[in-house]
PDB file of C-alpha atoms in Angstrom:
ATOM      1  CA  ASP A   1      12.046  -0.546 -37.271  1.00  0.00           C
ATOM      2  CA  GLN A   2       9.621  -2.320 -34.982  1.00  0.00           C
ATOM      3  CA  GLN A   3      10.845  -5.758 -33.993  1.00  0.00           C
ATOM      4  CA  VAL A   4       7.686  -6.613 -32.055  1.00  0.00           C
ATOM      5  CA  LYS A   5       4.369  -5.681 -33.618  1.00  0.00           C
ATOM      6  CA  GLN A   6       0.854  -5.744 -32.275  1.00  0.00           C
ATOM      7  CA  ASN A   7      -1.176  -4.745 -35.291  1.00  0.00           C
ATOM      8  CA  SER A   8      -4.537  -4.444 -33.582  1.00  0.00           C
ATOM      9  CA  PRO A   9      -4.735  -1.363 -31.339  1.00  0.00           C
ATOM     10  CA  SER A  10      -8.022  -2.556 -29.882  1.00  0.00           C
ATOM     11  CA  LEU A  11     -10.259  -5.609 -29.562  1.00  0.00           C
ATOM     12  CA  SER A  12     -13.805  -5.926 -28.254  1.00  0.00           C
ATOM     13  CA  VAL A  13     -15.181  -9.268 -27.061  1.00  0.00           C
ATOM     14  CA  GLN A  14     -18.357 -10.457 -25.352  1.00  0.00           C
ATOM     15  CA  GLU A  15     -18.068 -11.837 -21.831  1.00  0.00           C
ATOM     16  CA  GLY A  16     -17.666 -15.609 -21.834  1.00  0.00           C
ATOM     17  CA  ARG A  17     -16.226 -15.749 -25.345  1.00  0.00           C
ATOM     18  CA  ILE A  18     -12.612 -16.218 -26.373  1.00  0.00           C
ATOM     19  CA  SER A  19     -10.221 -13.271 -26.692  1.00  0.00           C
ATOM     20  CA  ILE A  20      -7.288 -13.725 -29.072  1.00  0.00           C
ATOM     21  CA  LEU A  21      -4.515 -11.154 -29.005  1.00  0.00           C
ATOM     22  CA  ASN A  22      -1.839 -11.377 -31.677  1.00  0.00           C
ATOM     23  CA  CYS A  23       1.813 -10.432 -31.849  1.00  0.00           C
ATOM     24  CA  ASP A  24       4.340 -10.686 -34.681  1.00  0.00           C
ATOM     25  CA  TYR A  25       8.099 -10.371 -34.445  1.00  0.00           C
ATOM     26  CA  THR A  26      10.915 -10.021 -36.927  1.00  0.00           C
ATOM     27  CA  ASN A  27      14.024 -11.200 -35.081  1.00  0.00           C
ATOM     28  CA  SER A  28      14.450 -14.967 -35.164  1.00  0.00           C
ATOM     29  CA  MET A  29      17.016 -14.710 -32.343  1.00  0.00           C
ATOM     30  CA  PHE A  30      14.385 -13.859 -29.734  1.00  0.00           C
ATOM     31  CA  ASP A  31      14.364 -16.697 -27.220  1.00  0.00           C
ATOM     32  CA  TYR A  32      11.708 -15.634 -24.718  1.00  0.00           C
ATOM     33  CA  PHE A  33       8.318 -14.027 -25.122  1.00  0.00           C
ATOM     34  CA  LEU A  34       6.132 -12.491 -22.444  1.00  0.00           C
ATOM     35  CA  TRP A  35       2.700 -10.944 -22.121  1.00  0.00           C
ATOM     36  CA  TYR A  36       1.955  -8.092 -19.752  1.00  0.00           C
ATOM     37  CA  LYS A  37      -1.385  -6.650 -18.733  1.00  0.00           C
ATOM     38  CA  LYS A  38      -1.842  -3.003 -17.839  1.00  0.00           C
ATOM     39  CA  TYR A  39      -4.764  -1.235 -16.205  1.00  0.00           C
ATOM     40  CA  PRO A  40      -5.041   2.568 -16.420  1.00  0.00           C
ATOM     41  CA  ALA A  41      -2.902   4.435 -13.875  1.00  0.00           C
ATOM     42  CA  GLU A  42      -1.055   1.238 -12.919  1.00  0.00           C
ATOM     43  CA  GLY A  43       2.195  -0.368 -14.013  1.00  0.00           C
ATOM     44  CA  PRO A  44       2.147  -3.415 -16.300  1.00  0.00           C
ATOM     45  CA  THR A  45       1.978  -6.779 -14.557  1.00  0.00           C
ATOM     46  CA  PHE A  46       3.442 -10.008 -15.836  1.00  0.00           C
ATOM     47  CA  LEU A  47       0.828 -12.415 -17.196  1.00  0.00           C
ATOM     48  CA  ILE A  48       2.443 -15.374 -18.927  1.00  0.00           C
ATOM     49  CA  SER A  49       5.618 -16.252 -20.798  1.00  0.00           C
ATOM     50  CA  ILE A  50       6.898 -18.829 -23.252  1.00  0.00           C
ATOM     51  CA  SER A  51      10.337 -20.019 -24.188  1.00  0.00           C
ATOM     52  CA  SER A  52      11.200 -20.287 -27.870  1.00  0.00           C
ATOM     53  CA  ILE A  53      11.726 -24.026 -27.460  1.00  0.00           C
ATOM     54  CA  LYS A  54       8.025 -24.494 -26.711  1.00  0.00           C
ATOM     55  CA  ASP A  55       4.922 -23.919 -28.783  1.00  0.00           C
ATOM     56  CA  LYS A  56       2.349 -23.613 -26.029  1.00  0.00           C
ATOM     57  CA  ASN A  57       2.131 -22.544 -22.413  1.00  0.00           C
ATOM     58  CA  GLU A  58      -1.043 -22.562 -20.372  1.00  0.00           C
ATOM     59  CA  ASP A  59      -1.933 -20.935 -17.058  1.00  0.00           C
ATOM     60  CA  GLY A  60      -5.568 -21.128 -16.076  1.00  0.00           C
ATOM     61  CA  ARG A  61      -7.679 -19.125 -18.513  1.00  0.00           C
ATOM     62  CA  PHE A  62      -4.590 -17.855 -20.345  1.00  0.00           C
ATOM     63  CA  THR A  63      -2.728 -19.744 -23.063  1.00  0.00           C
ATOM     64  CA  VAL A  64       0.105 -18.464 -25.204  1.00  0.00           C
ATOM     65  CA  PHE A  65       0.859 -20.106 -28.545  1.00  0.00           C
ATOM     66  CA  LEU A  66       4.134 -19.644 -30.404  1.00  0.00           C
ATOM     67  CA  ASN A  67       4.574 -20.316 -34.132  1.00  0.00           C
ATOM     68  CA  LYS A  68       8.284 -19.848 -34.793  1.00  0.00           C
ATOM     69  CA  SER A  69       8.099 -20.460 -38.515  1.00  0.00           C
ATOM     70  CA  ALA A  70       5.575 -17.650 -38.850  1.00  0.00           C
ATOM     71  CA  LYS A  71       7.271 -15.510 -36.163  1.00  0.00           C
ATOM     72  CA  HIS A  72       3.905 -15.152 -34.528  1.00  0.00           C
ATOM     73  CA  LEU A  73       2.529 -15.580 -31.051  1.00  0.00           C
ATOM     74  CA  SER A  74      -0.942 -15.238 -29.674  1.00  0.00           C
ATOM     75  CA  LEU A  75      -2.567 -14.963 -26.273  1.00  0.00           C
ATOM     76  CA  HIS A  76      -5.889 -16.728 -25.781  1.00  0.00           C
ATOM     77  CA  ILE A  77      -8.163 -15.847 -22.888  1.00  0.00           C
ATOM     78  CA  VAL A  78     -11.009 -18.299 -22.302  1.00  0.00           C
ATOM     79  CA  PRO A  79     -13.562 -17.438 -21.039  1.00  0.00           C
ATOM     80  CA  SER A  80     -13.130 -13.673 -21.187  1.00  0.00           C
ATOM     81  CA  GLN A  81     -14.292 -11.667 -18.192  1.00  0.00           C
ATOM     82  CA  PRO A  82     -14.986  -7.939 -17.781  1.00  0.00           C
ATOM     83  CA  GLY A  83     -12.006  -7.737 -15.415  1.00  0.00           C
ATOM     84  CA  ASP A  84      -9.761  -8.743 -18.315  1.00  0.00           C
ATOM     85  CA  SER A  85     -10.387  -5.358 -19.921  1.00  0.00           C
ATOM     86  CA  ALA A  86      -6.928  -3.779 -20.073  1.00  0.00           C
ATOM     87  CA  VAL A  87      -4.061  -3.041 -22.428  1.00  0.00           C
ATOM     88  CA  TYR A  88      -1.991  -6.117 -23.256  1.00  0.00           C
ATOM     89  CA  PHE A  89       1.654  -5.793 -24.239  1.00  0.00           C
ATOM     90  CA  CYS A  90       3.646  -8.458 -26.004  1.00  0.00           C
ATOM     91  CA  ALA A  91       7.395  -8.463 -25.255  1.00  0.00           C
ATOM     92  CA  ALA A  92      10.393 -10.389 -26.546  1.00  0.00           C
ATOM     93  CA  SER A  93      13.921 -10.934 -25.306  1.00  0.00           C
ATOM     94  CA  LEU A  94      17.238 -11.768 -26.920  1.00  0.00           C
ATOM     95  CA  GLY A  95      18.295 -13.550 -23.770  1.00  0.00           C
ATOM     96  CA  GLY A  96      21.476 -13.405 -21.791  1.00  0.00           C
ATOM     97  CA  SER A  97      21.804 -12.300 -18.195  1.00  0.00           C
ATOM     98  CA  GLN A  98      20.702  -8.784 -19.001  1.00  0.00           C
ATOM     99  CA  GLY A  99      17.932  -9.680 -21.418  1.00  0.00           C
ATOM    100  CA  ASN A 100      16.361  -6.378 -22.362  1.00  0.00           C
ATOM    101  CA  LEU A 101      12.719  -6.723 -23.290  1.00  0.00           C
ATOM    102  CA  ILE A 102      11.398  -5.239 -26.501  1.00  0.00           C
ATOM    103  CA  PHE A 103       7.724  -4.320 -26.255  1.00  0.00           C
ATOM    104  CA  GLY A 104       4.956  -4.071 -28.796  1.00  0.00           C
ATOM    105  CA  LYS A 105       2.667  -1.048 -28.785  1.00  0.00           C
ATOM    106  CA  GLY A 106      -0.131  -2.841 -27.000  1.00  0.00           C
ATOM    107  CA  THR A 107      -3.694  -3.952 -27.711  1.00  0.00           C
ATOM    108  CA  LYS A 108      -6.584  -2.559 -25.690  1.00  0.00           C
ATOM    109  CA  LEU A 109      -9.026  -5.346 -24.861  1.00  0.00           C
ATOM    110  CA  SER A 110     -12.598  -4.509 -23.907  1.00  0.00           C
ATOM    111  CA  VAL A 111     -14.758  -7.332 -22.563  1.00  0.00           C
ATOM    112  CA  LYS A 112     -18.424  -6.388 -22.591  1.00  0.00           C
ATOM    113  CA  PRO A 113     -20.886  -7.909 -20.088  1.00  0.00           C
TER     114      PRO A 113
ATOM    115  CA  ASP B   1       6.603 -10.139  -3.597  1.00  0.00           C
ATOM    116  CA  VAL B   2       9.011  -7.884  -5.392  1.00  0.00           C
ATOM    117  CA  LYS B   3       8.132  -4.299  -4.880  1.00  0.00           C
ATOM    118  CA  VAL B   4       9.085  -1.480  -7.197  1.00  0.00           C
ATOM    119  CA  THR B   5       8.076   1.823  -5.695  1.00  0.00           C
ATOM    120  CA  GLN B   6       7.878   5.088  -7.566  1.00  0.00           C
ATOM    121  CA  SER B   7       7.882   8.094  -5.287  1.00  0.00           C
ATOM    122  CA  SER B   8       5.018  10.023  -6.888  1.00  0.00           C
ATOM    123  CA  ARG B   9       1.834   8.911  -8.663  1.00  0.00           C
ATOM    124  CA  TYR B  10       1.093  12.351 -10.114  1.00  0.00           C
ATOM    125  CA  LEU B  11       3.351  15.335 -10.706  1.00  0.00           C
ATOM    126  CA  VAL B  12       2.763  18.721 -12.291  1.00  0.00           C
ATOM    127  CA  LYS B  13       5.846  20.741 -13.204  1.00  0.00           C
ATOM    128  CA  ARG B  14       6.543  23.916 -15.106  1.00  0.00           C
ATOM    129  CA  THR B  15       8.453  24.141 -18.366  1.00  0.00           C
ATOM    130  CA  GLY B  16      12.167  24.512 -17.706  1.00  0.00           C
ATOM    131  CA  GLU B  17      12.116  22.969 -14.237  1.00  0.00           C
ATOM    132  CA  LYS B  18      14.529  20.205 -13.308  1.00  0.00           C
ATOM    133  CA  VAL B  19      12.482  17.136 -12.398  1.00  0.00           C
ATOM    134  CA  PHE B  20      13.537  14.080 -10.417  1.00  0.00           C
ATOM    135  CA  LEU B  21      11.605  10.807 -10.610  1.00  0.00           C
ATOM    136  CA  GLU B  22      12.647   8.279  -8.017  1.00  0.00           C
ATOM    137  CA  CYS B  23      12.367   4.498  -8.131  1.00  0.00           C
ATOM    138  CA  VAL B  24      13.268   1.984  -5.419  1.00  0.00           C
ATOM    139  CA  GLN B  25      13.164  -1.809  -5.573  1.00  0.00           C
ATOM    140  CA  ASP B  26      13.460  -4.121  -2.598  1.00  0.00           C
ATOM    141  CA  MET B  27      14.581  -7.449  -4.082  1.00  0.00           C
ATOM    142  CA  ASP B  28      18.263  -6.828  -4.792  1.00  0.00           C
ATOM    143  CA  HIS B  29      17.707  -6.823  -8.561  1.00  0.00           C
ATOM    144  CA  GLU B  30      20.693  -6.003 -10.704  1.00  0.00           C
ATOM    145  CA  ASN B  31      18.786  -4.477 -13.611  1.00  0.00           C
ATOM    146  CA  MET B  32      16.636  -1.362 -13.569  1.00  0.00           C
ATOM    147  CA  PHE B  33      14.846   0.442 -16.368  1.00  0.00           C
ATOM    148  CA  TRP B  34      12.943   3.638 -17.113  1.00  0.00           C
ATOM    149  CA  TYR B  35      10.176   3.667 -19.736  1.00  0.00           C
ATOM    150  CA  ARG B  36       7.607   6.165 -20.833  1.00  0.00           C
ATOM    151  CA  GLN B  37       4.199   5.156 -22.084  1.00  0.00           C
ATOM    152  CA  ASP B  38       2.258   7.258 -24.562  1.00  0.00           C
ATOM    153  CA  PRO B  39      -0.990   6.407 -26.382  1.00  0.00           C
ATOM    154  CA  GLY B  40      -0.295   4.626 -29.661  1.00  0.00           C
ATOM    155  CA  LEU B  41       3.430   4.438 -28.976  1.00  0.00           C
ATOM    156  CA  GLY B  42       3.549   1.705 -26.351  1.00  0.00           C
ATOM    157  CA  LEU B  43       6.453   1.437 -23.916  1.00  0.00           C
ATOM    158  CA  ARG B  44       9.606   3.205 -24.960  1.00  0.00           C
ATOM    159  CA  LEU B  45      12.894   2.634 -23.164  1.00  0.00           C
ATOM    160  CA  ILE B  46      14.629   5.788 -21.948  1.00  0.00           C
ATOM    161  CA  TYR B  47      17.598   4.488 -19.926  1.00  0.00           C
ATOM    162  CA  PHE B  48      18.608   1.316 -18.164  1.00  0.00           C
ATOM    163  CA  SER B  49      21.238   0.164 -15.711  1.00  0.00           C
ATOM    164  CA  TYR B  50      22.789  -3.238 -15.050  1.00  0.00           C
ATOM    165  CA  ASP B  51      24.777  -2.252 -11.997  1.00  0.00           C
ATOM    166  CA  VAL B  52      25.497   0.519  -9.576  1.00  0.00           C
ATOM    167  CA  LYS B  53      26.960   3.631 -11.200  1.00  0.00           C
ATOM    168  CA  MET B  54      26.472   2.284 -14.693  1.00  0.00           C
ATOM    169  CA  LYS B  55      23.881   3.389 -17.228  1.00  0.00           C
ATOM    170  CA  GLU B  56      23.007   2.732 -20.829  1.00  0.00           C
ATOM    171  CA  LYS B  57      20.921   4.790 -23.217  1.00  0.00           C
ATOM    172  CA  GLY B  58      17.687   3.312 -24.425  1.00  0.00           C
ATOM    173  CA  ASP B  59      15.699   4.296 -27.482  1.00  0.00           C
ATOM    174  CA  ILE B  60      14.748   7.856 -26.453  1.00  0.00           C
ATOM    175  CA  PRO B  61      17.373   9.254 -24.025  1.00  0.00           C
ATOM    176  CA  GLU B  62      17.311  12.854 -25.288  1.00  0.00           C
ATOM    177  CA  GLY B  63      16.337  15.324 -22.597  1.00  0.00           C
ATOM    178  CA  TYR B  64      16.841  12.786 -19.805  1.00  0.00           C
ATOM    179  CA  SER B  65      19.620  11.566 -17.550  1.00  0.00           C
ATOM    180  CA  VAL B  66      19.755   8.939 -14.817  1.00  0.00           C
ATOM    181  CA  SER B  67      21.572   8.200 -11.600  1.00  0.00           C
ATOM    182  CA  ARG B  68      22.207   4.903  -9.853  1.00  0.00           C
ATOM    183  CA  GLU B  69      24.279   5.481  -6.739  1.00  0.00           C
ATOM    184  CA  LYS B  70      22.813   2.516  -4.858  1.00  0.00           C
ATOM    185  CA  LYS B  71      21.672  -0.834  -6.180  1.00  0.00           C
ATOM    186  CA  GLU B  72      18.093  -0.399  -5.047  1.00  0.00           C
ATOM    187  CA  ARG B  73      17.538   3.129  -6.364  1.00  0.00           C
ATOM    188  CA  PHE B  74      17.347   4.386  -9.946  1.00  0.00           C
ATOM    189  CA  SER B  75      16.511   8.024 -10.567  1.00  0.00           C
ATOM    190  CA  LEU B  76      15.332   9.619 -13.791  1.00  0.00           C
ATOM    191  CA  ILE B  77      16.160  13.288 -14.262  1.00  0.00           C
ATOM    192  CA  LEU B  78      14.537  15.689 -16.679  1.00  0.00           C
ATOM    193  CA  GLU B  79      17.190  18.380 -16.969  1.00  0.00           C
ATOM    194  CA  SER B  80      14.795  21.053 -18.261  1.00  0.00           C
ATOM    195  CA  ALA B  81      11.234  19.837 -18.488  1.00  0.00           C
ATOM    196  CA  SER B  82       9.320  20.454 -21.694  1.00  0.00           C
ATOM    197  CA  THR B  83       5.659  19.925 -22.592  1.00  0.00           C
ATOM    198  CA  ASN B  84       6.524  17.001 -24.873  1.00  0.00           C
ATOM    199  CA  GLN B  85       7.777  15.164 -21.803  1.00  0.00           C
ATOM    200  CA  THR B  86       4.247  14.998 -20.432  1.00  0.00           C
ATOM    201  CA  SER B  87       3.746  11.261 -20.138  1.00  0.00           C
ATOM    202  CA  MET B  88       3.349   8.208 -17.900  1.00  0.00           C
ATOM    203  CA  TYR B  89       6.777   7.158 -16.616  1.00  0.00           C
ATOM    204  CA  LEU B  90       7.325   3.562 -15.588  1.00  0.00           C
ATOM    205  CA  CYS B  91      10.244   2.124 -13.663  1.00  0.00           C
ATOM    206  CA  ALA B  92      11.025  -1.610 -13.782  1.00  0.00           C
ATOM    207  CA  SER B  93      13.556  -4.003 -12.333  1.00  0.00           C
ATOM    208  CA  SER B  94      14.696  -7.535 -13.060  1.00  0.00           C
ATOM    209  CA  ALA B  95      17.130 -10.071 -11.709  1.00  0.00           C
ATOM    210  CA  GLY B  96      19.872 -11.068 -14.099  1.00  0.00           C
ATOM    211  CA  GLY B  97      18.736 -14.036 -16.155  1.00  0.00           C
ATOM    212  CA  ALA B  98      15.211 -14.137 -14.724  1.00  0.00           C
ATOM    213  CA  LEU B  99      13.642 -13.955 -18.146  1.00  0.00           C
ATOM    214  CA  SER B 100      10.819 -16.313 -17.363  1.00  0.00           C
ATOM    215  CA  TYR B 101       9.238 -13.595 -15.248  1.00  0.00           C
ATOM    216  CA  GLY B 102      10.614 -10.581 -17.050  1.00  0.00           C
ATOM    217  CA  TYR B 103      10.347  -7.259 -15.368  1.00  0.00           C
ATOM    218  CA  THR B 104       8.510  -6.043 -12.315  1.00  0.00           C
ATOM    219  CA  PHE B 105       7.067  -2.604 -12.867  1.00  0.00           C
ATOM    220  CA  GLY B 106       6.228   0.177 -10.487  1.00  0.00           C
ATOM    221  CA  SER B 107       2.795   1.801 -10.516  1.00  0.00           C
ATOM    222  CA  GLY B 108       3.968   4.675 -12.682  1.00  0.00           C
ATOM    223  CA  THR B 109       4.251   8.438 -12.372  1.00  0.00           C
ATOM    224  CA  ARG B 110       1.901  10.554 -14.434  1.00  0.00           C
ATOM    225  CA  LEU B 111       3.927  13.713 -15.195  1.00  0.00           C
ATOM    226  CA  THR B 112       2.303  16.803 -16.638  1.00  0.00           C
ATOM    227  CA  VAL B 113       4.544  19.660 -17.787  1.00  0.00           C
ATOM    228  CA  VAL B 114       2.731  22.960 -18.151  1.00  0.00           C
TER     229      VAL B 114
END
């Protein structure tokens, strides 16, 4: 059973507009959430994270929102740029020193010029 | 910068061959992981290791084994390669407790089994 779900396999957005990528989770014990970005033929790279004690974390054009009651998080990219076109993975952790990450299946974002 | 280096970017192997995928990290991380990425299936955990000479099965360990003789090196072994093991293989490492930055991934190895 998938504990981390990204229900949209793909998203297409116009350059300059907002991109919103969504992620739902089922385990209320997750205490850290992360977003990774992956270009073809490269490994995923860390983008932004949020602790479960917060509801928002911002880093430049990227903002992650966490709604614990809905078990939902979202990544906002404003403004979107063609270089943002990639696959975005949502990940969650149960914490502890080992803290395995559980990944969603990814959403492919295409930003059109 | 933490570097996770995977020895090969592209590999082509024959069915039945024994295949070794090597991964080295240079930041003294305790934890190392092997994933495979397939379209529509996301990242699936094969094996992971929290310390030298220890290993734990992930979600899809069948057909694979691992070796961690030194802290910096984590090897994935395909005992007898099959066509359904054609995939992108990703190695990752993390320091214990460093959840705010999660994993650092290597660039991946695209393996084709023919």
